[in-house]
Short mmCIF file of C-alpha atoms and ligand atoms in Angstrom, two decimals:
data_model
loop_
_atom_site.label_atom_id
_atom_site.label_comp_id
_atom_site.label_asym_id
_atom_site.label_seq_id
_atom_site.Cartn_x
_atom_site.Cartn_y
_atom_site.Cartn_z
CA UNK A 14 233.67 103.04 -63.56
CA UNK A 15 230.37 101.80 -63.16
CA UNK A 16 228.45 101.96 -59.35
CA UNK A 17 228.21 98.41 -59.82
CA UNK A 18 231.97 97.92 -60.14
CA UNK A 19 232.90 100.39 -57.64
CA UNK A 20 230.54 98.81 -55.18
CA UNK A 21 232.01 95.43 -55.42
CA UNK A 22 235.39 96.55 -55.52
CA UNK A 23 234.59 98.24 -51.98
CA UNK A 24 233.40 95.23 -50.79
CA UNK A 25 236.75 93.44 -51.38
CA UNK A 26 238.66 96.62 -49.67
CA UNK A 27 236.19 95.84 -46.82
CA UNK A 28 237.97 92.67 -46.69
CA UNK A 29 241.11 94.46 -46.47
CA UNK A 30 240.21 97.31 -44.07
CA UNK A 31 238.69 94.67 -41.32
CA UNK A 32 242.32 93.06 -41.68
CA UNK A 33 243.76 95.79 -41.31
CA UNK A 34 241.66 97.04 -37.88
CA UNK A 35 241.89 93.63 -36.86
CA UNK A 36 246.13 93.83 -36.77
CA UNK A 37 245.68 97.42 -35.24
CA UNK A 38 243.73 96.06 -32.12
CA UNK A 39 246.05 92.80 -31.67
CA UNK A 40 249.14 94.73 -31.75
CA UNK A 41 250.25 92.02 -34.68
CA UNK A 42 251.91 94.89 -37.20
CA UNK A 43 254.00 97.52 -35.48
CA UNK A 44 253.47 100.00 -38.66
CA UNK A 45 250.22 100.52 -36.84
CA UNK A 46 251.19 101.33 -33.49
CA UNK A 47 254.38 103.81 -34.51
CA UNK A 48 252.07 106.88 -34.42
CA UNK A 49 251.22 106.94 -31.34
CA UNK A 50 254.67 105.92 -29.63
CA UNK A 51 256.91 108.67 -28.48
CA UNK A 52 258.98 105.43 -26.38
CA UNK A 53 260.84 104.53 -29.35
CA UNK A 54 261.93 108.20 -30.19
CA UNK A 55 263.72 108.27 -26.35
CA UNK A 56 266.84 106.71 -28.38
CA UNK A 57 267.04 108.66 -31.00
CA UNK A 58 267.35 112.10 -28.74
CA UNK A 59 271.28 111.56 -27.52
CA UNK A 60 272.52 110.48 -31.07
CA UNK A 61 270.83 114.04 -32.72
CA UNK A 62 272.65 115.58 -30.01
CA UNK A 63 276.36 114.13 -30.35
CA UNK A 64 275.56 114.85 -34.07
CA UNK A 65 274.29 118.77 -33.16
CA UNK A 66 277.71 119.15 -31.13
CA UNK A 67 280.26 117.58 -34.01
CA UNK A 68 279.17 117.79 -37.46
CA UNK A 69 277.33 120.27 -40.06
CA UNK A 70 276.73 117.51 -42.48
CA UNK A 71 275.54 113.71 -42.13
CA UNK A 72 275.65 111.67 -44.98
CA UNK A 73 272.66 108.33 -45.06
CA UNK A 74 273.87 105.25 -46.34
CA UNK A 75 271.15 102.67 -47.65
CA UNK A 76 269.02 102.20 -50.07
CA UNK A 77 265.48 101.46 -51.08
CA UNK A 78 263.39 101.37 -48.00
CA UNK A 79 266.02 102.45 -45.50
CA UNK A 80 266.75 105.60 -47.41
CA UNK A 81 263.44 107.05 -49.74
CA UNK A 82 261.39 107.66 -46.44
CA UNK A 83 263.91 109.86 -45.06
CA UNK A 84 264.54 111.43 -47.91
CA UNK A 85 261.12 112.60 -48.98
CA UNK A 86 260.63 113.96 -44.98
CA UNK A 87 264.17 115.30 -45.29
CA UNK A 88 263.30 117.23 -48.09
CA UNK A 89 260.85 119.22 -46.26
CA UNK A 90 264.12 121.09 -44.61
CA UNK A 91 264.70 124.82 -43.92
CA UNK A 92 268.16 125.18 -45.20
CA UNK A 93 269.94 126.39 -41.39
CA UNK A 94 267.14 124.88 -39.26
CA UNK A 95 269.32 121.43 -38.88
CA UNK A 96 272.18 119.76 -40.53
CA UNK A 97 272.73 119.15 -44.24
CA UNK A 98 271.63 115.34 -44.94
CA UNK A 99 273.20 113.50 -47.52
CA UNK A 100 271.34 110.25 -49.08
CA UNK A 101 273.53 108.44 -50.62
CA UNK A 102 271.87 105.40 -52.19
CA UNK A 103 273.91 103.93 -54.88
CA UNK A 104 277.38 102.78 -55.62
CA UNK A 105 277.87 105.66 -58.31
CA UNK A 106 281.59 106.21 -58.08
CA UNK A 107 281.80 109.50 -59.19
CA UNK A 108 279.34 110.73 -57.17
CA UNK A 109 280.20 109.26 -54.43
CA UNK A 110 283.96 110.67 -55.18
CA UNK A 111 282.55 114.14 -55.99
CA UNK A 112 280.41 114.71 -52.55
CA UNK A 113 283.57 113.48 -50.71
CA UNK A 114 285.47 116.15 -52.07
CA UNK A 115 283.04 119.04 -50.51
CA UNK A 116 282.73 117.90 -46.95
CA UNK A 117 285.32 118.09 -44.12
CA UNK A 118 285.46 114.92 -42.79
CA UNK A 119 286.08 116.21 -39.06
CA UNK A 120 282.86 117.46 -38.94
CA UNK A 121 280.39 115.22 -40.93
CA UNK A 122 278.44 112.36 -39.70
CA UNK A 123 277.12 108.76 -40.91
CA UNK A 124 273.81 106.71 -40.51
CA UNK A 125 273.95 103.26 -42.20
CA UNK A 126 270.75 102.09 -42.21
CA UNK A 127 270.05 98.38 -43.30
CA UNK A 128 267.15 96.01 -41.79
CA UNK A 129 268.75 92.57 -43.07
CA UNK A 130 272.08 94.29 -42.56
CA UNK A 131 273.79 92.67 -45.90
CA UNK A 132 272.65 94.48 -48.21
CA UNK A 133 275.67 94.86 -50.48
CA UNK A 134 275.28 98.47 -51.69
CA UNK A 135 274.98 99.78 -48.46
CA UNK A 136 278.00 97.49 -47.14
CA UNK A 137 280.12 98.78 -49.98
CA UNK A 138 279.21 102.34 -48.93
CA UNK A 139 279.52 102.11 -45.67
CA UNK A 140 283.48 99.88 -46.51
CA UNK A 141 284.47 102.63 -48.52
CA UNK A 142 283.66 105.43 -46.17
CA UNK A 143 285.48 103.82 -43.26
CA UNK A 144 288.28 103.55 -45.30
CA UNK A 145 288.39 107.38 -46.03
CA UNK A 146 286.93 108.62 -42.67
CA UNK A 147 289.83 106.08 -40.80
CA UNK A 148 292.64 108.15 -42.66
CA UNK A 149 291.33 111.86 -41.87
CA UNK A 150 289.83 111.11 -38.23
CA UNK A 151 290.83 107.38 -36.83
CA UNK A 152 289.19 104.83 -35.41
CA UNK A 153 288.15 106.99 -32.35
CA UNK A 154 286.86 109.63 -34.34
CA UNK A 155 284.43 106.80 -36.39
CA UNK A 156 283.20 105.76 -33.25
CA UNK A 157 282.35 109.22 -31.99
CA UNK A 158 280.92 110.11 -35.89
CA UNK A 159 279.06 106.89 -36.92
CA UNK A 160 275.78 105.37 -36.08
CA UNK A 161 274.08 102.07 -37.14
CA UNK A 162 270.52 101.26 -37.65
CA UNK A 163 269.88 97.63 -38.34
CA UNK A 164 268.07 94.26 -37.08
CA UNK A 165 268.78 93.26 -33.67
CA UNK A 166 270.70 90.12 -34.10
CA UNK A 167 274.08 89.23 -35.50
CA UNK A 168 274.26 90.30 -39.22
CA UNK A 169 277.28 91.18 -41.70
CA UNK A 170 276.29 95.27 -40.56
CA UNK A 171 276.52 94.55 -36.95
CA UNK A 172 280.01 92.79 -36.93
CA UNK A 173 281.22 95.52 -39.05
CA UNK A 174 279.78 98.30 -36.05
CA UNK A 175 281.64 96.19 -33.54
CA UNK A 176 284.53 96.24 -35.10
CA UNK A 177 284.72 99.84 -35.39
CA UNK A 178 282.90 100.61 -31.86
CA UNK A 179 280.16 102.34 -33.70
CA UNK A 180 276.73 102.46 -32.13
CA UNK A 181 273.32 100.21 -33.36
CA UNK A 182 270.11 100.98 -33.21
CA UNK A 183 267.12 98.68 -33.63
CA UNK A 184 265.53 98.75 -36.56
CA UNK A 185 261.91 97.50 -35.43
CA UNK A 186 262.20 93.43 -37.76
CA UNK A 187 258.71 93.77 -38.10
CA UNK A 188 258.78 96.72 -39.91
CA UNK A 189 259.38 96.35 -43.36
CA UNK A 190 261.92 98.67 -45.49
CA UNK A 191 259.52 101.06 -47.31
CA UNK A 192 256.97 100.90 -44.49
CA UNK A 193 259.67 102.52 -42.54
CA UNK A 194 259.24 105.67 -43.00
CA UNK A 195 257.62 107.03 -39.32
CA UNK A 196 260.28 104.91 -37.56
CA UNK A 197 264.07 105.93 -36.68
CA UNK A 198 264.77 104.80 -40.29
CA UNK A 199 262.94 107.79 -41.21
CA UNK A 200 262.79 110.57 -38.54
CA UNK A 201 266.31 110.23 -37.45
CA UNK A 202 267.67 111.75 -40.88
CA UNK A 203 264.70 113.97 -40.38
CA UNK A 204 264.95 115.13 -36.84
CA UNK A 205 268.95 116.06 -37.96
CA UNK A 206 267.53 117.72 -41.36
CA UNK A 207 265.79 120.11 -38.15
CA UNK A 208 261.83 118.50 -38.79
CA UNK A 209 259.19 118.11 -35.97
CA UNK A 210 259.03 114.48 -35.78
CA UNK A 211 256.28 114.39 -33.85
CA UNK A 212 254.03 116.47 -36.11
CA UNK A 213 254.99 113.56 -38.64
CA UNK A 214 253.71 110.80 -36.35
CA UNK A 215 250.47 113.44 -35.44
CA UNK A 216 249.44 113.40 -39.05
CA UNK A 217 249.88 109.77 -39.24
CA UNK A 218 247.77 109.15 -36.31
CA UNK A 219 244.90 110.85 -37.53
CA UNK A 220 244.93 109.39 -41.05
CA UNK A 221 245.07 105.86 -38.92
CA UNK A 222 242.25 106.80 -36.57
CA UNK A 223 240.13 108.31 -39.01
CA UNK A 224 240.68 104.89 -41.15
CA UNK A 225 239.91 102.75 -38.17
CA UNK A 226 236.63 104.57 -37.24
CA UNK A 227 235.01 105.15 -40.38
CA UNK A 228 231.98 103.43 -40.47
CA UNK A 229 231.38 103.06 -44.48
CA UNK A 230 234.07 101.91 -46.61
CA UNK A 231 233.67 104.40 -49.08
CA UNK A 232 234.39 107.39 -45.86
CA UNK A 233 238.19 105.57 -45.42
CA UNK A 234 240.05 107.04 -48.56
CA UNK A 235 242.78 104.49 -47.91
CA UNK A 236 240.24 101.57 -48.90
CA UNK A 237 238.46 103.46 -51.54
CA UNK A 238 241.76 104.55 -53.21
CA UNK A 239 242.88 100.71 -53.04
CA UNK A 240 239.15 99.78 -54.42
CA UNK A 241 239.17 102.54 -56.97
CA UNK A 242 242.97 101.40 -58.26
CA UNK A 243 242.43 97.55 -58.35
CA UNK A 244 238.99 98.34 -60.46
CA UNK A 245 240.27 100.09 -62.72
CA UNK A 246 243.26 98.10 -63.24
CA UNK A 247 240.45 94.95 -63.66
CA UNK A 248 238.18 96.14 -65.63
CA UNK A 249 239.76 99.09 -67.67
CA UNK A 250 243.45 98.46 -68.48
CA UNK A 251 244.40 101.28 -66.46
CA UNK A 252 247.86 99.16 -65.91
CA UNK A 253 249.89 102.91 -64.37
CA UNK A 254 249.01 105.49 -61.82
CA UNK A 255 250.97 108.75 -61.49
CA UNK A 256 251.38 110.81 -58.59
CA UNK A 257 251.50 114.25 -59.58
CA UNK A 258 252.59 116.46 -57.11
CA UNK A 259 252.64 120.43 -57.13
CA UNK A 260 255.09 121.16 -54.58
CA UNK A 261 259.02 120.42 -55.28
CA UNK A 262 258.99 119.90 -51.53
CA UNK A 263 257.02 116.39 -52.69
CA UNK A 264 258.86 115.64 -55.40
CA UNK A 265 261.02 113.00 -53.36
CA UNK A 266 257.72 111.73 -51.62
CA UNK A 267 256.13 110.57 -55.35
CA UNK A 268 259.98 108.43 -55.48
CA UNK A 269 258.87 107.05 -52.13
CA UNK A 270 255.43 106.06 -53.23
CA UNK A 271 256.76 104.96 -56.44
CA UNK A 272 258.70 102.48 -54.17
CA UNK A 273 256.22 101.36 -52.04
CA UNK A 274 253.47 100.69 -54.35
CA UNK A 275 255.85 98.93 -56.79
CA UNK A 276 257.39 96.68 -54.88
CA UNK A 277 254.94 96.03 -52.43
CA UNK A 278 252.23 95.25 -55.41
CA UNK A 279 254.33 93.81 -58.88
CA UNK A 280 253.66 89.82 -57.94
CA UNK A 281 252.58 87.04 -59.89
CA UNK A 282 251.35 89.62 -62.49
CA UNK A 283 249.17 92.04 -60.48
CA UNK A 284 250.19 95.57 -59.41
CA UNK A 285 250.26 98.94 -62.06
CA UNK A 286 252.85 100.86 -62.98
CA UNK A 287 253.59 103.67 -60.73
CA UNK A 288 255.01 107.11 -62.43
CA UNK A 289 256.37 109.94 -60.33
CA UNK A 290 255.75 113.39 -61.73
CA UNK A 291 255.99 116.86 -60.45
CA UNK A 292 253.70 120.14 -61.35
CA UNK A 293 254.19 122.34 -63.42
CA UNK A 294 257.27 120.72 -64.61
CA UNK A 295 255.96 117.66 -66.32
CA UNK A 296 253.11 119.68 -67.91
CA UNK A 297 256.05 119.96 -70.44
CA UNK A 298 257.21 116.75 -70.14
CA UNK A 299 254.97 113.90 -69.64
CA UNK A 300 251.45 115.53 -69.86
CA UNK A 301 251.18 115.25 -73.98
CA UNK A 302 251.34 111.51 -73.29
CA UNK A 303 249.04 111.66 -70.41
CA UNK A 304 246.18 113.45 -72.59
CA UNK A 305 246.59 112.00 -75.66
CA UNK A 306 248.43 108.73 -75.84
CA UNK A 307 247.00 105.45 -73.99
CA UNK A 308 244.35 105.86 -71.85
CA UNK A 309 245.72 103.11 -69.28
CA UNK A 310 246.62 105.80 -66.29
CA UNK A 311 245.07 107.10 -63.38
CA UNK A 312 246.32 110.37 -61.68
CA UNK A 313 246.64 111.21 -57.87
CA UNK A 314 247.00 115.17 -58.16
CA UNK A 315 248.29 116.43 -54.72
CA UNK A 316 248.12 119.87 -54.18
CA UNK A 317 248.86 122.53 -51.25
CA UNK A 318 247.12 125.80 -50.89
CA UNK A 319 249.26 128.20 -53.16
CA UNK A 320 246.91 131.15 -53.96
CA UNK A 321 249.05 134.02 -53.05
CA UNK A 322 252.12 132.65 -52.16
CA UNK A 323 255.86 133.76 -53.22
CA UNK A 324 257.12 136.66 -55.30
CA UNK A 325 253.87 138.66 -56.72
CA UNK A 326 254.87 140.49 -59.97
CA UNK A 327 254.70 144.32 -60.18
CA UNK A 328 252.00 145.79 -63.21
CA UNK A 329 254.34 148.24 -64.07
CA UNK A 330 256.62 145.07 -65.41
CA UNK A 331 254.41 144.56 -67.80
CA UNK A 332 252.27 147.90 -68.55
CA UNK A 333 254.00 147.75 -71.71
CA UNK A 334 253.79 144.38 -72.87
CA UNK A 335 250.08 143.12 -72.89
CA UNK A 336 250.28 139.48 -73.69
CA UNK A 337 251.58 139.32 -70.00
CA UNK A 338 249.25 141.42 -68.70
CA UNK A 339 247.50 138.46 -67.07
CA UNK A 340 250.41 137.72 -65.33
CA UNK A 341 250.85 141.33 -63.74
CA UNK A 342 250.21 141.77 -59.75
CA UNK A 343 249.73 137.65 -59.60
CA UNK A 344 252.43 135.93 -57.65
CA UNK A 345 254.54 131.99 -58.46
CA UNK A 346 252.31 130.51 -56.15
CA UNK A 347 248.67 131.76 -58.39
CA UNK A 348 250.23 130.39 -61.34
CA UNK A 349 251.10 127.20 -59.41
CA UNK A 350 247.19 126.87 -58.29
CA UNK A 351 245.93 127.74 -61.73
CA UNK A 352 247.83 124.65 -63.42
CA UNK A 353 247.22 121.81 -60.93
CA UNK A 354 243.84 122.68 -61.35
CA UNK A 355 243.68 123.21 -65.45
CA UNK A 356 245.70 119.95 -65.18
CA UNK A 357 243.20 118.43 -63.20
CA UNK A 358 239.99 119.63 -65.33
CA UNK A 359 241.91 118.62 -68.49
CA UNK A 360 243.00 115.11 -67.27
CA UNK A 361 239.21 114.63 -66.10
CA UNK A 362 237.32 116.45 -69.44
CA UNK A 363 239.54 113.49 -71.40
CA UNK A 364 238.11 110.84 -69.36
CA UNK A 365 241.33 110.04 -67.49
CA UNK A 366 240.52 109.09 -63.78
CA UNK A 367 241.77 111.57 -61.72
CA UNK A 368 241.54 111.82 -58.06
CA UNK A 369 243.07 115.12 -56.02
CA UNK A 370 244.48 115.28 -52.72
CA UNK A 371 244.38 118.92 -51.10
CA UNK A 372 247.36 119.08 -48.47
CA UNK A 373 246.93 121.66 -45.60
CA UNK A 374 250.23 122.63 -46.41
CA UNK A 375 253.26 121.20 -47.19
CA UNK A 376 254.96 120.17 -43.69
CA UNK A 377 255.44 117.14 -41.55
CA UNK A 378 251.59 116.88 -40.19
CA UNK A 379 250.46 116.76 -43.77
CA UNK A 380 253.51 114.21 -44.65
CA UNK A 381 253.06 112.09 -42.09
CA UNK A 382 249.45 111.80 -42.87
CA UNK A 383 250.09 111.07 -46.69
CA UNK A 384 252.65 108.70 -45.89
CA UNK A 385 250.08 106.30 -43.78
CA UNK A 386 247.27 107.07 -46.15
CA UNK A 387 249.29 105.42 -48.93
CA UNK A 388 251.16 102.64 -46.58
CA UNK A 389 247.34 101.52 -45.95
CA UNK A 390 245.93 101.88 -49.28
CA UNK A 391 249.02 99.68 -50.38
CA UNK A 392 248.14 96.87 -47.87
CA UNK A 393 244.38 97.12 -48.68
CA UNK A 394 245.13 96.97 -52.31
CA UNK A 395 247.89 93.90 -51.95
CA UNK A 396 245.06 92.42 -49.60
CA UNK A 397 242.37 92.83 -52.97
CA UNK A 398 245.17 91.51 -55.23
CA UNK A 399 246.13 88.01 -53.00
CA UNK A 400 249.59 89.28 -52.70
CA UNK A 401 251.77 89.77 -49.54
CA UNK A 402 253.10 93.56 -49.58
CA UNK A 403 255.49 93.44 -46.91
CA UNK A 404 258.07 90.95 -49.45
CA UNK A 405 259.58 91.15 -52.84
CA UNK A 406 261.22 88.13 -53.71
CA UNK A 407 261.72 88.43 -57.73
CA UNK A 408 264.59 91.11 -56.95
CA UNK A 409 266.76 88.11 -55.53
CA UNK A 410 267.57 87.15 -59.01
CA UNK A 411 269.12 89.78 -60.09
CA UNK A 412 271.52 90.22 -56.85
CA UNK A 413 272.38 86.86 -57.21
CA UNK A 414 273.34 87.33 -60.44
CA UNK A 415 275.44 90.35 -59.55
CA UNK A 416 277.68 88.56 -57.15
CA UNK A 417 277.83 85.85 -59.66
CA UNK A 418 279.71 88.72 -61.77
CA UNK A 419 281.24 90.07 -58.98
CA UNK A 420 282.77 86.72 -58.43
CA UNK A 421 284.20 86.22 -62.04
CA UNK A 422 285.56 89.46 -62.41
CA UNK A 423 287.94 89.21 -59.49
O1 PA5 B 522 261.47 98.08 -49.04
C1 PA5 B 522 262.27 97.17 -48.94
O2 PA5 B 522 262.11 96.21 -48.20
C2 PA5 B 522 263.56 97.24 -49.75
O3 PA5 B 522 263.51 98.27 -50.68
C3 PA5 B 522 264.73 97.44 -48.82
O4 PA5 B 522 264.50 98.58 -48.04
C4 PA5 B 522 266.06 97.56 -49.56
O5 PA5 B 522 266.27 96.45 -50.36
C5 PA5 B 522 267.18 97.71 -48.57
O6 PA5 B 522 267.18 96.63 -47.68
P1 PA5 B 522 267.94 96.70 -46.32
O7 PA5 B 522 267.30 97.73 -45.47
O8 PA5 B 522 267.82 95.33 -45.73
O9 PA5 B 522 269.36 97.06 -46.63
#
């Protein structure tokens, strides 16, 4: 990319970053005034602790929004630091069958999170789990194990919660599903899974501030990512972008960005193709393509320090074998380091645009801070691209269609 180009692709972003500072100081989009709340959390505190006392597992109903944010915090967990969280997301019967059959019903939870509260996977979920949790523990014990978090407002959800005595909490209705993560939607799964929710808010709120103060466009990474993207996009048929993450801690957070960059950018023909990918994995999978087939991708590398970490491997494993000789007194986490970066340097020597981010470490500051650097590089890129990120109204179709079949196969 050319100075030229980048320089007027900042200038758009500009656009899109004084929007931005200009909702943050009127209040006008709640995203930006979660990190700094600890008000909202007050509610959250006596549901984690009816969970603590009665269950060892909780299983999430939702999907989409309502259930990828979680997710990628939740899998941050120390196994025995909290409960075991379940996401549930689809309607897989088998699945759904087979993680039935390991969990004692007396002592396992439910969240069913939905903003609009109809959506019908998540209804059909949460149907079929009062149906099994009513025979083994009653209607009592639903009310005492289940928990709602949906619009305020009547909705299909709602009624259903009444009708069983189960609990609601507000989902904020100006917070949109995948920008949900850093509300309950997100950090109650997370607070169960045994996280510090406020280090995810604390990492958010200095990704926010520092994008709010910076005085150049090209110091707020949010608005140069979005600038760098749409340009390249524009003017060099770089139509995907894949986050490549070297952590399996992350490897739910590149489904949640895959999510909110999708959905909140594929309209009337704009938006890129978002890939998730995790290191070293897809080095054997995906990377042959990467190199060598189409160059229409750009690559967000994140990385966490690694040098030194994990099992180091004794010399005397491999005195006797010298082609791993390089390998001997070096531990998982060298190796780790040594690819993202080769990746990296190969990527770039091909020409591929590749930008890295260098976590602290993997943890809630650091996820809470990726999380808002992406939610605002999202808006400031729909901003650039004339689109509205906080709807998607093309996946109507396809529900429609569904209940059309639902209809005729009764
Ligand atoms: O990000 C979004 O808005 C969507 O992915 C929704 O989260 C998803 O469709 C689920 O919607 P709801 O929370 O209303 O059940």
């Amino acid at each position: 990319m050319s100075e030229e180009e980048l320089a007027s692709a900042l200038g758009e972003a500009r656009l899109g970053l004084a929007q931005l500072r200009a909702w943050h100081e009127s209040d006008f989009l709640p995203l930006l005034a979660l990190p700094s709340r600890r008000d909202d959390l007050e509610t959250l505190w006596p549901v984690l602790a009816s969970f603590q006392e009665l269950c060892t597992d909780i299983l999430v109903l939702g999907t989409g929004g309502s259930s990828l944010g979680g997710r990628a915090l939740c899998a941050l967990a120390q196994p025995h630091r909290g409960l075991r969280v379940h996401f549930l997301e689809n309607v897989d019967p088998w699945r759904f069958a087979q993680l039935f059959d390991s969990l004692d019903l007396e002592r396992t939870g439910v969240i069913a999170i939905s903003k609009s509260g109809g959506t019908s996977e998540t209804m059909m979920q949460l149907l079929a789990c009062l149906k099994r949790f009513r025979q083994s523990v009653g209607n009592a014990g639903i009310a005492r194990r289940f928990t709602v978090i949906t619009e305020p407002g009547a909705n299909p959800l709602r009624r259903l919660a009444g009708e069983f005595a189960i609990p609601c909490l507000d989902h904020d209705p100006g917070i949109g599903g995948r920008f949900s993560a850093l509300s309950l939607v997100g950090l109650l799964p997370a607070a169960i899974a045994g996280l510090d929710i406020g280090a995810v808010r604390n990492g958010a709120a200095e990704v926010l501030e520092a994008a709010m103060a910076a005085g150049d466009t090209r110091d707020c990474a949010p608005a140069l990512g979005a600038a760098v993207s749409v340009a390249l996009a524009r003017e060099h048929g770089i139509a995907a972008t894949v986050f490549l993450a070297y952590a399996d801690g992350l490897r739910d957070t590149a489904l949640w960005f895959r999510q909110l960059w999708a959905e909140s950018l594929g309209k009337d023909g704009n938006g890129t193709t978002p890939i998730d990918a995790v290191g070293t994995v897809d080095q054997h999978s995906q990377l042959q393509l990467w190199l060598d087939g189409p160059a229409d991708k750009m690559f967000t590398i994140v990385t966490a320090p690694s040098l030194g970490q994990g099992d180091r491997i004794d010399p005397e494993m491999t005195a006797r074998i010298p082609e791993l000789d390089w390998l001997a007194g070096r531990s998982l986490g060298d190796l780790l380091e040594a690819h993202a970066r080769g990746t990296a340097d190969a990527l770039a020597a091909k020409g591929r645009p590749v930008r890295t981010m260098r976590l602290d470490a993997v943890d809630e500051h650091s996820l809470g801070a990726l999380m808002m650097h992406f939610m605002l590089e999202t808006i400031i890129a729909a901003h650039m691209m004339g689109v509205d990120p906080f709807d998607q109204p093309a996946v109507e179709e396809g529900k429609i269609r569904a209940r059309a079949y639902m209809d005729a196969t009764r």
